[in-house]
Amino acid sequence: MVKEYLTVKEIVGPLILLQGVEGAKYNELVEVEFPDGSIGLGNVLEVEEDVVLLQSFETTSGLNIAETRVRFTGRSLELPVCKDILGRVFDGLGRPMDKGPRVIPEKKLDINGSPINPFARDYPTDFIQTGISAIDGLNPLVRGQKLPIFSGAGLPHNRIAAQIARQSGVLGETEDFAVVFATMGITFEEADFFIREFRTQAALERAVLFINLADDPAIERIATPRMALTAAEYLAYEQNMQVLVLLTDMTYYCEALREISAARKEVPGRRGYPGYLYTDLASIYERAGRIKGAKGSITQIPVLSMPDDDKTHPIPDLTGYITEGQIILSRELQRRGVYPPLDVLPSLSRLKEKGIGEGKTREDHSGLSNQLFSAYARGKEARELAVILGEAALSEEDKLYVKFSDAFEERFIRQGEYENRSIEETLSIGWELLKILPRSELKRVKEEQIKKYMEAGVSR
Amino acid sequence: MKEGYVVKVAGPLVVASGLPDPKMYDLVKVGEDRLMGEIIELRGDRASIQVYEETSGIGPGDVVISTGEPLSVELGPGLLTSIYDGVQRPLDTIMDKYGNYITRGVEEPGLSRTRKWNFRALVKVGDAVEPGDVLGTVPETKVITHRIMVPAGVEGKITHIREGEFTVEDTIAVVDSGGGDVQVSMMQKWPVRKARLYVEKRPPVEPLVTGQRIVDTFFPIAKGGTACVPGPFGSGKTVLQHAIAKWANSQIVIFVGCGERGNEMTDVLQEFPELTDPYSGEPLMLRTVLIANTSNMPVAAREASVYTGITLAEYYRDMGYDVTLQADSTSRWAEALREISGRLEEMPGEEGYPAYLGTRLAAFYERSGRVVCLGKDRREGSICSIGSVSPPGGDLSEPVTQATLRVVKVFWALEDRLAFARHFPAISWMNSYSLYLDQTEEYWGDEVDATYAALREEAMSILQREAELQEIVRLIGVEALSDQERLLMETAKSLREDFLQQNAFDDADAFTSLRKQFLLLRLIMRFHAVANQELEKGRGVEELLDLPIQEEIARAKFMPEDQLGGFDELEEELVRQLTARVEVPQARIHEPSTAVETAAEGA
Ligand SMILES: Nc1ncnc2c1ncn2[C@@H]1O[C@H](COP(=O)(O)OP(=O)(O)OP(=O)(O)O)[C@@H](O)[C@H]1O
């Protein structure tokens, strides 16, 4: 029983105020019929007695007060799912846009999902080899993790995201892998890059795409990541697949949220973003993970561009507080032509401790990565010093550290876009580089391991 | 049942009308699903309710039922080893009954109604009892004896007392209170927003030993004290909180995961049953209660979770235990407060936080402390509260950090600069402070060594001096430094790397006893002292700084706790190597053992 109203009272930006409504529910899905007969979707943000505040996912241009009809559907926004969604392209609200056959749903799922009971979670411990040394060696990704890429305008985050998707086995031969890819506000060209990428890897049939482009309605973006995650949950927990979710670009998502908040005249938090931005982002990011007894898993790589490369901007800041680490791109390395330009020092993978080591990667992984980190940190510091005071002002030791960090960037970080390094290769490059330093400086690696992995080659 | 109806829904805030006699902080049930909520504002006939569950699907006209009682927790045996959500619903039972996701409208009691506990009486018929007196005990877990106390408001003579296996609802004693018999069971209820009663507060006197070197030696926290851990994301707040929960020598740990990651709670849940407590040798979980309200769980319940946590802490304190309460992160709690306040359309203070943020924070931390408990035996108990703070952009001038710093006594400042260099724990030794140094010094003197305090001070001054010297090096270069200064830089480096740095994930390094902390610090300072003497004798700093002993000092932190005699040997060896006037052959770099021998022969 659908109720229809012609009682629009105000339209302000993406918001519609309606009166005389009976029985409206919070978060209910509505259909908005434009004067020209086209139909958009929206949902209930607030209801007080018979007055309802809606947000329209469509642009409100073309709406008027007199003729706009609003229908209350009695349900929330849902995504129809079935196994056939694999290989399909949808718009940001989950409507097919690839001219393929109709999706015959097995069921319809509320896109907001429900929070996972923390007791039901299983800790992510399976190392994912991305083939990128700076990630695998120092900030490894594990299955069920949420690890964002913090990028900036003009940096190759899309190429890196695609390389990860390509190499991490996710696009491999096995049936069990799937990629769910959602775009929010990116350009056609960028989206096209991914679609081509999936196509040439013959992986499109294991991918589900949700596309909201820069010229699509901004408010639609609020639903897009939730659409993608609903599809991912279905594939992971009902079809037992290992799902990688790429969300790009979360910055535009947050801007849409800010637009709504501003239109509602809410008290803003920092830089005009709503005070509940943290909670809202958590409701997206926390949908990554593993569940006890479930075969499938959801690994999330959200991409976000930092306005002005500022890591303290609310979007990267709040993201970093929720996600299990972050991969940060460096403009300086990019300028020097290093691909992938990963800024390893401020990057972090919080789940690495339990995903690496004996039986997972190799016993020396943890110690080696700590050693590489601190040596690189010291080398970079010394390098800065040398810029100010000249090379001569450095101690002999510091000079070695500078040499180390140069070599580290050239041989460890730098690699080809299509170069897929095994974890063994990555680790042995690391040990090779440590030979530049005096042995007494290697305090973070175990004695036995130095002998076994670094000096084995030397003595022979 | 008192019924009203919904007039407005805005996210977690629901406004109801028609409730007969609503009271502030009464617990209500909203809608057909009976979602749990709490009245937080009254205006005329209208009651604003913060709802602890997702409100999708709620609309005007839906029924609202008031229970007439405030939000309370159940207190009794069975709390330990539990994992609860922010309003004390047991997450394990919920999963068994309702599946992997949090379902709405679930009603599950905090304590099991069917489990039986073995109660042994400590009073007999005819005894006069007052609130807080211990009626008897229950072995709640292998390590904790649960004391069943006379609840507040009950006083008189025991007329019945039983012993044996009972559920928490069974009557175990009857007290003739003059005005009639009161049946007492092993379970009490207590409203979470109200502090539990005690006789008097006392200042903290004893350190809480955490096994974390920088904490115990440089910025100690006391039993009954308060501390905060502010730091930007990824600087190590959670790891530090977990380390303290694991290794601190309090008897009970209440850990509140407040608006943080789901996986962090999973980590604790999987790790604690397996880790053994260094003091009891039993699994850590046996003395722990977890409260998990992760970031994606309803925001109002997050607001309640810290109160649920502190009430449980007070209950164990009342039994005479030393409790630590850890809240990770209080910023998320403050944000929940801000969100609700925004929906109430209150006048916002700084950065949108309500004006009462500071008062609420202070009131929360004030519930910790060392107290004389109710009960005739005048036992003492304590709560030490440690809250993480997550300042936006790492900017400590923001309201939550500032309001917290006004009330807490210990400040562990985490710095991302240290975290980037993988110096963990990333606690800044320059900016942190502890106001419990005086109390703890006495304890160290008595329990560890009379020279501990002096040693600590000297080490700290070296670290401070290093910062100044670094400035000089940055401006002019190392050549500008004298030999003494270069030695000092070297010692400071050793202090940082070999003492302050502590790997929470390394079995041998994760916990260091006070005794070992002292020995390790003395070893490093001994190196400094002896090397300084040698400099005075006219030797060059180069000969002193390239000795194999330095590598051994670096590895000393891994010395097993049961072989601390090794430190004496190292000190002797150190003197031998520093005072040996021999050119140590080049081979030493790869063969430390030969080097030691050569040096020894030379001496
Ligand atoms: N003592 C330590 N030893 C080794 N590694 C550590 C230590 N402390 C922190 N780390 C490293 O730092 C990472 C981040 O720590 P943690 O999760 O505690 O940060 P946080 O400050 O709680 O961040 P957030 O506020 O976002 O939750 C850990 O995953 C770990 O890799």
Tab-separated table of C-alpha atoms in Angstrom, chain A residues 23-28 45-50 76 110 112-125 138-139 144-146 150 233 237 264 266-270 274-276 278-279 282-283 286-292 294 311-312 316-326 328 344-354 366 369-370 373-374 377-378 381 385 388-389 392-395 397 438-447 450-451 455, chain B residues 5 7-12 46 54-60 62 83 90-96 99-103 231-238 258-267 269-271 292-299 302 332 335 338-339 342-343 345-346 348 351-352 389-394 416-417 419-424 472-479 490 493-494 497-498 501 503 505-506 546 550-551 554-555 558 589-592:
chain	number	residue	atom	x	y	z
A	23	GLY	CA	2.661	7.067	8.995
A	24	ALA	CA	6.050	8.087	7.619
A	25	LYS	CA	8.988	6.260	9.166
A	26	TYR	CA	12.521	7.386	9.803
A	27	ASN	CA	14.858	6.322	6.976
A	28	GLU	CA	11.959	5.245	4.751
A	45	LEU	CA	15.805	12.262	7.286
A	46	GLU	CA	13.502	13.479	9.991
A	47	VAL	CA	9.832	13.233	10.811
A	48	GLU	CA	7.874	15.307	13.289
A	49	GLU	CA	4.174	14.623	13.571
A	50	ASP	CA	2.920	15.067	10.026
A	76	SER	CA	14.193	1.385	3.187
A	110	ASP	CA	18.653	-3.148	3.063
A	112	ASN	CA	22.387	0.084	5.479
A	113	GLY	CA	23.213	-3.395	6.684
A	114	SER	CA	23.478	-4.122	10.397
A	115	PRO	CA	26.544	-3.774	12.572
A	116	ILE	CA	28.512	-6.982	12.975
A	117	ASN	CA	28.447	-8.239	16.530
A	118	PRO	CA	32.074	-7.736	17.656
A	119	PHE	CA	31.899	-11.157	19.225
A	120	ALA	CA	31.119	-12.669	15.819
A	121	ARG	CA	34.204	-11.222	14.167
A	122	ASP	CA	37.219	-13.246	13.350
A	123	TYR	CA	40.561	-11.473	13.491
A	124	PRO	CA	42.120	-10.935	10.061
A	125	THR	CA	45.324	-12.931	9.840
A	138	LEU	CA	56.454	-2.803	5.272
A	139	ASN	CA	52.707	-2.290	5.442
A	144	GLY	CA	39.385	-8.574	6.044
A	145	GLN	CA	41.322	-5.361	6.568
A	146	LYS	CA	40.281	-1.846	5.639
A	150	PHE	CA	45.512	8.688	1.022
A	233	GLU	CA	28.375	-8.813	1.955
A	237	TYR	CA	28.877	-14.316	3.341
A	264	ARG	CA	19.770	21.199	7.246
A	266	GLU	CA	23.232	21.601	11.445
A	267	VAL	CA	25.931	22.809	13.768
A	268	PRO	CA	29.066	21.990	11.818
A	269	GLY	CA	32.115	20.216	13.216
A	270	ARG	CA	35.514	20.979	11.731
A	274	PRO	CA	28.982	17.406	10.182
A	275	GLY	CA	29.822	16.316	13.725
A	276	TYR	CA	28.669	12.793	12.921
A	278	TYR	CA	33.150	9.891	12.105
A	279	THR	CA	30.137	7.736	12.904
A	282	ALA	CA	32.514	4.083	10.449
A	283	SER	CA	29.203	2.699	9.231
A	286	GLU	CA	33.442	-1.188	9.593
A	287	ARG	CA	31.637	-3.315	7.044
A	288	ALA	CA	34.991	-4.832	6.163
A	289	GLY	CA	36.081	-7.920	8.007
A	290	ARG	CA	35.714	-11.597	8.573
A	291	ILE	CA	33.044	-13.461	10.453
A	292	LYS	CA	33.618	-16.558	12.526
A	294	ALA	CA	32.287	-17.800	7.324
A	311	LYS	CA	46.568	14.705	6.340
A	312	THR	CA	44.903	16.567	9.186
A	316	PRO	CA	41.697	11.622	5.980
A	317	ASP	CA	41.929	12.285	9.706
A	318	LEU	CA	38.653	10.607	10.633
A	319	THR	CA	39.280	7.871	8.101
A	320	GLY	CA	42.633	7.110	9.690
A	321	TYR	CA	40.977	6.814	13.073
A	322	ILE	CA	38.640	4.124	11.750
A	323	THR	CA	40.642	2.170	9.210
A	324	GLU	CA	43.356	-0.277	10.092
A	325	GLY	CA	46.186	1.839	8.805
A	326	GLN	CA	46.716	3.907	5.703
A	328	ILE	CA	50.030	7.492	1.892
A	344	VAL	CA	56.287	4.486	3.657
A	345	LEU	CA	57.087	6.282	6.902
A	346	PRO	CA	53.657	7.696	7.675
A	347	SER	CA	51.985	4.697	6.047
A	348	LEU	CA	50.917	1.940	8.360
A	349	SER	CA	49.184	-1.377	8.392
A	350	ARG	CA	47.913	-2.090	11.862
A	351	LEU	CA	47.026	-5.675	11.246
A	352	LYS	CA	50.442	-6.710	10.057
A	353	GLU	CA	51.648	-8.183	13.341
A	354	LYS	CA	49.345	-11.125	13.116
A	366	SER	CA	58.614	-8.294	11.294
A	369	SER	CA	60.484	-4.332	8.351
A	370	ASN	CA	61.101	-2.516	11.645
A	373	PHE	CA	61.656	1.610	8.686
A	374	SER	CA	63.918	3.062	11.292
A	377	ALA	CA	63.614	7.340	8.817
A	378	ARG	CA	67.115	8.127	10.009
A	381	GLU	CA	66.467	12.915	8.439
A	385	LEU	CA	70.345	17.824	7.377
A	388	ILE	CA	70.982	22.518	5.060
A	389	LEU	CA	74.539	22.019	6.212
A	392	ALA	CA	80.386	17.349	5.044
A	393	ALA	CA	78.527	18.122	8.225
A	394	LEU	CA	77.295	14.552	8.467
A	395	SER	CA	78.950	11.925	10.584
A	397	GLU	CA	77.392	6.887	10.068
A	438	PRO	CA	77.350	-1.139	9.849
A	439	ARG	CA	76.277	-4.331	11.476
A	440	SER	CA	76.206	-2.795	14.939
A	441	GLU	CA	73.378	-0.556	13.771
A	442	LEU	CA	71.083	-3.494	13.114
A	443	LYS	CA	69.415	-3.559	16.487
A	444	ARG	CA	65.937	-4.541	15.429
A	445	VAL	CA	66.725	-7.772	13.733
A	446	LYS	CA	67.638	-10.921	15.506
A	447	GLU	CA	71.229	-12.114	15.482
A	450	ILE	CA	71.210	-11.582	10.267
A	451	LYS	CA	73.358	-14.649	9.920
A	455	GLU	CA	75.333	-12.981	5.797
B	5	TYR	CA	3.648	7.751	21.611
B	7	VAL	CA	5.961	12.494	17.794
B	8	LYS	CA	9.359	12.997	16.215
B	9	VAL	CA	12.330	10.976	14.964
B	10	ALA	CA	15.691	12.467	14.049
B	11	GLY	CA	18.384	9.792	13.943
B	12	PRO	CA	19.095	8.491	17.437
B	46	ARG	CA	7.432	16.129	25.576
B	54	GLU	CA	19.082	2.012	15.151
B	55	THR	CA	15.831	3.957	14.710
B	56	SER	CA	15.061	3.180	11.048
B	57	GLY	CA	11.398	2.373	10.638
B	58	ILE	CA	10.262	4.310	13.700
B	59	GLY	CA	7.661	6.980	13.018
B	60	PRO	CA	5.115	9.248	14.712
B	62	ASP	CA	4.587	4.427	17.478
B	83	ILE	CA	31.739	-9.120	26.803
B	90	PRO	CA	26.031	-9.907	26.617
B	91	LEU	CA	27.310	-10.035	23.054
B	92	ASP	CA	28.188	-13.720	23.162
B	93	THR	CA	24.679	-14.763	24.160
B	94	ILE	CA	23.246	-12.399	21.568
B	95	MET	CA	25.331	-14.021	18.883
B	96	ASP	CA	24.256	-17.507	19.919
B	99	GLY	CA	23.287	-14.526	14.710
B	100	ASN	CA	26.249	-12.524	13.516
B	101	TYR	CA	24.686	-9.092	13.393
B	102	ILE	CA	23.366	-6.923	16.167
B	103	THR	CA	19.603	-7.244	15.992
B	231	GLY	CA	47.633	11.039	20.131
B	232	PRO	CA	46.893	11.235	16.426
B	233	PHE	CA	45.712	8.117	14.667
B	234	GLY	CA	48.203	5.313	14.446
B	235	SER	CA	50.397	6.654	17.208
B	236	GLY	CA	49.732	3.673	19.433
B	237	LYS	CA	46.940	4.529	21.868
B	238	THR	CA	45.193	1.229	21.545
B	258	CYS	CA	34.087	3.053	23.019
B	259	GLY	CA	33.373	3.816	19.382
B	260	GLU	CA	36.527	2.161	18.117
B	261	ARG	CA	37.241	-0.666	15.681
B	262	GLY	CA	35.476	-4.004	15.789
B	263	ASN	CA	38.693	-5.860	15.091
B	264	GLU	CA	40.369	-4.354	18.141
B	265	MET	CA	37.771	-5.951	20.378
B	266	THR	CA	38.189	-9.226	18.528
B	267	ASP	CA	41.893	-8.978	19.137
B	269	LEU	CA	38.775	-11.429	22.855
B	270	GLN	CA	41.072	-13.815	21.100
B	271	GLU	CA	44.237	-12.862	22.914
B	292	ALA	CA	32.368	-3.185	23.288
B	293	ASN	CA	30.479	-0.473	21.583
B	294	THR	CA	32.274	-0.230	18.291
B	295	SER	CA	32.123	2.796	16.000
B	296	ASN	CA	29.373	1.333	13.842
B	297	MET	CA	27.136	0.444	16.749
B	298	PRO	CA	24.460	2.957	17.799
B	299	VAL	CA	25.885	6.218	18.986
B	302	ARG	CA	28.338	4.610	23.079
B	332	ARG	CA	34.234	9.024	20.621
B	335	GLU	CA	31.346	12.957	19.948
B	338	ARG	CA	27.909	16.218	20.739
B	339	GLU	CA	25.690	14.390	18.307
B	342	GLY	CA	23.047	18.728	18.303
B	343	ARG	CA	19.818	16.811	17.795
B	345	GLU	CA	19.289	21.719	19.298
B	346	GLU	CA	21.219	22.833	22.342
B	348	PRO	CA	26.771	24.548	20.987
B	351	GLU	CA	33.613	22.979	17.960
B	352	GLY	CA	29.976	22.061	18.401
B	389	VAL	CA	41.855	10.789	23.492
B	390	SER	CA	41.766	11.030	19.709
B	391	PRO	CA	42.315	14.681	18.871
B	392	PRO	CA	41.364	15.652	15.324
B	393	GLY	CA	44.515	16.137	13.306
B	394	GLY	CA	46.549	15.406	16.432
B	416	ASP	CA	53.327	10.749	15.330
B	417	ARG	CA	56.905	11.775	14.627
B	419	ALA	CA	55.524	6.557	15.512
B	420	PHE	CA	56.763	7.232	11.971
B	421	ALA	CA	60.264	6.339	13.100
B	422	ARG	CA	58.733	3.236	14.680
B	423	HIS	CA	59.818	4.405	18.095
B	424	PHE	CA	57.187	2.634	20.212
B	472	ILE	CA	73.114	22.675	17.736
B	473	VAL	CA	73.948	19.765	15.449
B	474	ARG	CA	71.136	20.808	13.184
B	475	LEU	CA	72.521	24.316	12.935
B	476	ILE	CA	76.256	23.788	12.936
B	477	GLY	CA	76.991	20.088	12.557
B	478	VAL	CA	78.459	17.397	14.827
B	479	GLU	CA	81.944	18.962	14.830
B	490	GLU	CA	75.349	8.490	22.503
B	493	LYS	CA	70.426	7.403	21.993
B	494	SER	CA	70.949	4.297	24.065
B	497	GLU	CA	66.542	2.804	21.821
B	498	ASP	CA	67.514	0.383	24.533
B	501	GLN	CA	61.552	1.639	23.057
B	503	ASN	CA	57.984	-3.775	21.456
B	505	PHE	CA	54.515	-7.663	20.219
B	506	ASP	CA	57.740	-9.297	21.347
B	546	ASP	CA	82.710	1.581	19.181
B	550	GLN	CA	77.055	-1.384	23.294
B	551	GLU	CA	75.512	-4.095	21.236
B	554	ALA	CA	71.053	-3.002	23.220
B	555	ARG	CA	70.055	-6.605	23.692
B	558	PHE	CA	65.530	-9.185	26.155
B	589	ILE	CA	82.284	-6.133	14.146
B	590	HIS	CA	81.395	-9.551	12.928
B	591	GLU	CA	82.536	-11.584	15.893
B	592	PRO	CA	81.473	-9.958	19.134
